[in-house]
C-alpha cells in the first residue's frame, strides 16, 4: 500500500470549510484513496473514497489531482462535532487484498473552533 | 440499526487471567477484523477473518487467538494476558463485494479499553 503524508494538525473556524490535504506520490493504478476519521478514541468512521474522479457524499467531498499523487478532503461547513483525527489511507480494495487491513498513519488532528 | 458491538467496553484484569472480548455485527458481513491502537503506533491489525472458519494472522497476532464459528461473531481471546497487551481494541467488519465498486467501507465497533496489571 502506498505511503501517505498528512499535516499533523489543523484548525478551522466553525461554519467554514475545512480542507485536509494528503500526499500519496507512490500511489499505483489500482489503489483507492479512503478517508476515515476517529473522534476521541471512538471507533474509526468511514467518510469517503475515490479512485480518479472527484467524489461527494453527505459528509464531505474528495478532490483527487489528475496525476493522483495528492488529494484533499473537504468538509464544507465544519461544526464542532467534526473535531477529530482524519486519516487518509491508500490501498487496493479488499477483494484484491486478502488481509483487508487499513493502515492508519498518524493522521491530521482537526480542531474546529467556535 | 446496523452496528458492530463489543463487550466489555472497559476491562481491568491481572496478568495471566484468561479473557475474551466479544465482537458481533448484524450486517451479515463476511469479513471481520481486530485491531489494537496504541499511542504513537496507530491502529495495527491483530487477526482477520474472510468468512466462517477462515481466519488469518494480521501484523501483531502474538498472544491472541480468535475464532469464527458463526458469521456474526468474532471473539478475541487472550489466554494469558500480559501488561504489554494493555491497549484500546477495535473490531471491524465489512462485506466482500463480488462485482461493482469494490470500496467496501469498514464498520468499526466502539472499542474495548483493556488494562492488564
Tab-separated table of C-alpha atoms in Angstrom:
chain	number	residue	atom	x	y	z
A	1	UNK	CA	0.000	0.000	0.000
A	2	UNK	CA	1.219	3.474	-0.862
A	3	UNK	CA	2.535	5.708	1.913
A	4	UNK	CA	0.567	8.840	2.761
A	5	UNK	CA	1.694	12.123	4.275
A	6	UNK	CA	-0.649	14.434	6.153
A	7	UNK	CA	-0.074	17.541	8.279
A	8	UNK	CA	-0.207	16.612	11.961
A	9	UNK	CA	-2.748	19.254	12.899
A	10	UNK	CA	-5.049	21.922	11.510
A	11	UNK	CA	-7.503	24.442	12.873
A	12	UNK	CA	-10.745	25.520	11.282
A	13	UNK	CA	-13.390	28.058	12.284
A	14	UNK	CA	-16.879	26.708	12.832
A	15	UNK	CA	-19.028	27.131	9.735
A	16	UNK	CA	-16.070	27.443	7.404
A	17	UNK	CA	-14.793	24.824	5.003
A	18	UNK	CA	-12.083	22.513	6.291
A	19	UNK	CA	-9.607	21.400	3.620
A	20	UNK	CA	-7.425	18.498	4.671
A	21	UNK	CA	-4.562	17.620	2.306
A	22	UNK	CA	-2.927	14.264	1.744
A	23	UNK	CA	0.116	13.366	-0.340
A	24	UNK	CA	0.389	9.884	-1.839
A	25	UNK	CA	3.022	10.257	-4.548
A	26	UNK	CA	3.679	6.493	-4.854
A	27	UNK	CA	0.059	5.523	-5.441
A	28	UNK	CA	-0.408	2.787	-8.017
A	29	UNK	CA	-3.120	2.426	-10.618
A	30	UNK	CA	-5.436	0.099	-8.722
A	31	UNK	CA	-5.182	1.802	-5.337
A	32	UNK	CA	-8.096	3.772	-3.980
A	33	UNK	CA	-7.948	6.769	-1.653
A	34	UNK	CA	-10.036	6.326	1.509
A	35	UNK	CA	-10.722	8.778	4.289
A	36	UNK	CA	-11.705	7.802	7.808
A	37	UNK	CA	-11.952	9.827	10.966
A	38	UNK	CA	-11.712	9.000	14.652
A	39	UNK	CA	-13.459	11.132	17.217
A	40	UNK	CA	-11.765	10.962	20.609
A	41	UNK	CA	-10.911	7.234	20.867
A	42	UNK	CA	-14.210	6.107	19.342
A	43	UNK	CA	-14.153	3.564	16.538
A	44	UNK	CA	-12.928	4.988	13.225
A	45	UNK	CA	-15.688	6.113	10.872
A	46	UNK	CA	-15.627	5.886	7.080
A	47	UNK	CA	-16.064	9.221	5.310
A	48	UNK	CA	-15.484	8.842	1.580
A	49	UNK	CA	-13.350	7.114	-1.028
A	50	UNK	CA	-12.286	7.633	-4.635
A	51	UNK	CA	-10.144	6.280	-7.435
A	52	UNK	CA	-9.697	9.003	-10.045
A	53	UNK	CA	-12.706	11.276	-10.095
A	54	UNK	CA	-13.794	13.782	-7.508
A	55	UNK	CA	-16.430	12.405	-5.189
A	56	UNK	CA	-19.085	13.945	-2.947
A	57	UNK	CA	-21.408	12.488	-0.362
A	58	UNK	CA	-23.462	13.840	2.505
A	59	UNK	CA	-20.418	14.164	4.736
A	60	UNK	CA	-17.654	15.507	2.524
A	61	UNK	CA	-16.060	15.993	-0.876
A	62	UNK	CA	-12.886	14.356	-2.111
A	63	UNK	CA	-10.729	16.084	-4.689
A	64	UNK	CA	-8.037	13.925	-6.332
A	65	UNK	CA	-5.424	15.570	-8.537
A	66	UNK	CA	-5.166	14.460	-12.125
A	67	UNK	CA	-1.861	12.667	-11.520
A	68	UNK	CA	-3.397	11.077	-8.385
A	69	UNK	CA	-0.362	11.979	-6.297
A	70	UNK	CA	-2.388	14.004	-3.812
A	71	UNK	CA	-5.921	14.567	-2.629
A	72	UNK	CA	-7.934	16.923	-0.446
A	73	UNK	CA	-10.830	16.110	1.828
A	74	UNK	CA	-13.274	18.992	2.126
A	75	UNK	CA	-15.771	19.363	4.955
A	76	UNK	CA	-17.887	22.173	3.511
A	77	UNK	CA	-19.297	23.628	6.733
A	78	UNK	CA	-17.292	22.359	9.668
A	79	UNK	CA	-19.003	22.030	13.040
A	80	UNK	CA	-17.590	21.443	16.499
A	81	UNK	CA	-18.573	17.773	16.147
A	82	UNK	CA	-16.134	17.450	13.239
A	83	UNK	CA	-13.214	17.824	15.640
A	84	UNK	CA	-11.367	14.531	15.156
A	85	UNK	CA	-8.284	12.848	13.734
A	86	UNK	CA	-8.654	12.367	9.984
A	87	UNK	CA	-6.844	9.535	8.251
A	88	UNK	CA	-6.021	9.323	4.569
A	89	UNK	CA	-5.463	5.709	3.505
A	90	UNK	CA	-4.341	4.439	0.120
A	91	UNK	CA	-4.741	0.760	-0.670
A	92	UNK	CA	-6.144	-1.783	-3.029
A	93	UNK	CA	-9.726	-2.847	-2.265
A	94	UNK	CA	-10.417	-5.826	-0.057
A	95	UNK	CA	-11.182	-8.186	-2.918
A	96	UNK	CA	-7.590	-7.803	-4.136
A	97	UNK	CA	-6.037	-7.790	-0.674
A	98	UNK	CA	-6.819	-10.817	1.444
A	99	UNK	CA	-5.592	-9.147	4.613
A	100	UNK	CA	-8.039	-6.300	4.169
A	101	UNK	CA	-6.260	-4.229	6.752
A	102	UNK	CA	-6.426	-0.484	6.802
A	103	UNK	CA	-3.083	1.137	7.558
A	104	UNK	CA	-3.794	4.164	9.688
A	105	UNK	CA	-0.887	6.584	9.785
A	106	UNK	CA	-0.694	9.473	12.218
A	107	UNK	CA	-3.485	11.404	10.514
A	108	UNK	CA	-4.399	15.072	10.840
A	109	UNK	CA	-5.861	16.293	14.091
A	110	UNK	CA	-8.538	18.792	13.070
A	111	UNK	CA	-9.735	21.237	15.691
A	112	UNK	CA	-12.885	23.144	14.830
A	113	UNK	CA	-13.121	26.278	16.935
A	114	UNK	CA	-16.166	28.464	17.684
B	1	UNK	CA	-29.665	-0.298	13.395
B	2	UNK	CA	-26.597	-1.595	11.575
B	3	UNK	CA	-23.774	-1.852	14.047
B	4	UNK	CA	-20.734	-3.612	15.420
B	5	UNK	CA	-20.873	-4.227	19.158
B	6	UNK	CA	-18.039	-5.084	21.518
B	7	UNK	CA	-18.106	-6.308	25.090
B	8	UNK	CA	-16.875	-5.391	27.542
B	9	UNK	CA	-16.171	-1.746	26.807
B	10	UNK	CA	-13.724	-1.464	29.693
B	11	UNK	CA	-11.785	-4.196	31.450
B	12	UNK	CA	-9.082	-4.218	34.092
B	13	UNK	CA	-7.510	-7.603	34.716
B	14	UNK	CA	-4.351	-9.200	36.028
B	15	UNK	CA	-1.502	-10.940	34.262
B	16	UNK	CA	-2.282	-14.498	33.238
B	17	UNK	CA	-6.053	-14.462	33.727
B	18	UNK	CA	-7.695	-15.616	30.510
B	19	UNK	CA	-10.205	-13.250	28.977
B	20	UNK	CA	-12.404	-12.942	25.918
B	21	UNK	CA	-13.534	-9.773	24.192
B	22	UNK	CA	-16.630	-10.369	22.125
B	23	UNK	CA	-17.460	-8.755	18.784
B	24	UNK	CA	-20.763	-9.066	16.993
B	25	UNK	CA	-22.147	-7.497	13.816
B	26	UNK	CA	-25.717	-7.513	12.492
B	27	UNK	CA	-24.954	-6.672	8.843
B	28	UNK	CA	-24.259	-10.199	7.567
B	29	UNK	CA	-20.681	-9.189	6.735
B	30	UNK	CA	-18.248	-11.854	5.620
B	31	UNK	CA	-15.104	-10.009	6.674
B	32	UNK	CA	-14.223	-9.218	10.289
B	33	UNK	CA	-11.021	-7.978	11.833
B	34	UNK	CA	-9.410	-6.993	15.121
B	35	UNK	CA	-7.111	-4.002	15.621
B	36	UNK	CA	-5.275	-2.613	18.595
B	37	UNK	CA	-4.475	1.056	18.982
B	38	UNK	CA	-1.529	2.330	20.979
B	39	UNK	CA	-0.209	5.901	21.318
B	40	UNK	CA	2.305	6.693	18.606
B	41	UNK	CA	1.743	3.360	16.834
B	42	UNK	CA	-1.668	3.898	15.279
B	43	UNK	CA	-4.039	1.014	14.650
B	44	UNK	CA	-2.448	-2.349	13.948
B	45	UNK	CA	-4.273	-5.412	12.725
B	46	UNK	CA	-4.205	-8.455	15.016
B	47	UNK	CA	-6.288	-11.074	13.180
B	48	UNK	CA	-8.843	-11.128	10.430
B	49	UNK	CA	-11.449	-13.473	9.036
B	50	UNK	CA	-12.736	-13.667	5.478
B	51	UNK	CA	-15.694	-15.881	6.449
B	52	UNK	CA	-16.856	-18.581	8.863
B	53	UNK	CA	-13.997	-20.896	9.873
B	54	UNK	CA	-11.500	-18.809	7.837
B	55	UNK	CA	-9.087	-16.773	9.960
B	56	UNK	CA	-5.563	-15.499	9.470
B	57	UNK	CA	-2.906	-13.502	11.264
B	58	UNK	CA	-2.504	-9.772	10.901
B	59	UNK	CA	0.572	-7.796	11.827
B	60	UNK	CA	0.603	-8.350	15.606
B	61	UNK	CA	-1.006	-11.748	16.372
B	62	UNK	CA	1.310	-12.871	19.192
B	63	UNK	CA	-0.552	-13.517	22.424
B	64	UNK	CA	-4.006	-13.551	20.809
B	65	UNK	CA	-6.393	-16.139	19.446
B	66	UNK	CA	-9.630	-15.777	17.506
B	67	UNK	CA	-12.419	-17.993	16.300
B	68	UNK	CA	-15.174	-17.597	13.708
B	69	UNK	CA	-17.799	-20.243	14.311
B	70	UNK	CA	-20.696	-18.025	13.308
B	71	UNK	CA	-20.809	-15.283	10.711
B	72	UNK	CA	-21.888	-12.583	13.139
B	73	UNK	CA	-19.361	-13.217	15.935
B	74	UNK	CA	-15.589	-12.886	16.054
B	75	UNK	CA	-14.276	-13.119	19.635
B	76	UNK	CA	-10.737	-12.135	20.591
B	77	UNK	CA	-9.162	-14.398	23.173
B	78	UNK	CA	-6.212	-13.562	25.395
B	79	UNK	CA	-5.233	-16.845	27.024
B	80	UNK	CA	-2.536	-15.385	29.274
B	81	UNK	CA	-2.709	-11.590	29.164
B	82	UNK	CA	0.407	-9.564	29.843
B	83	UNK	CA	0.864	-5.853	30.583
B	84	UNK	CA	2.071	-5.191	27.013
B	85	UNK	CA	-1.412	-6.103	25.834
B	86	UNK	CA	-2.831	-3.085	27.612
B	87	UNK	CA	-4.423	-1.229	24.725
B	88	UNK	CA	-7.574	0.010	23.019
B	89	UNK	CA	-9.079	-2.728	20.860
B	90	UNK	CA	-11.390	-2.314	17.885
B	91	UNK	CA	-13.357	-4.851	15.929
B	92	UNK	CA	-14.326	-4.067	12.337
B	93	UNK	CA	-16.450	-5.711	9.680
B	94	UNK	CA	-17.384	-5.306	6.043
B	95	UNK	CA	-18.887	-7.204	3.158
B	96	UNK	CA	-16.776	-8.680	0.374
B	97	UNK	CA	-18.207	-7.372	-2.906
B	98	UNK	CA	-18.260	-9.667	-5.882
B	99	UNK	CA	-18.823	-7.046	-8.534
B	100	UNK	CA	-19.147	-3.323	-8.889
B	101	UNK	CA	-17.293	-0.657	-6.945
B	102	UNK	CA	-15.034	-2.635	-4.598
B	103	UNK	CA	-14.702	0.024	-1.949
B	104	UNK	CA	-16.084	-1.999	0.980
B	105	UNK	CA	-16.431	0.545	3.776
B	106	UNK	CA	-15.319	-0.970	7.063
B	107	UNK	CA	-17.557	-0.533	10.102
B	108	UNK	CA	-15.848	-0.275	13.467
B	109	UNK	CA	-17.085	-1.132	16.920
B	110	UNK	CA	-16.934	1.350	19.815
B	111	UNK	CA	-13.731	-0.073	21.244
B	112	UNK	CA	-12.661	-2.031	24.324
B	113	UNK	CA	-10.160	-0.443	26.657
B	114	UNK	CA	-8.137	-3.200	28.283
B	115	UNK	CA	-5.719	-2.747	31.163
B	116	UNK	CA	-3.554	-5.687	32.262
B	117	UNK	CA	-1.883	-5.213	35.633
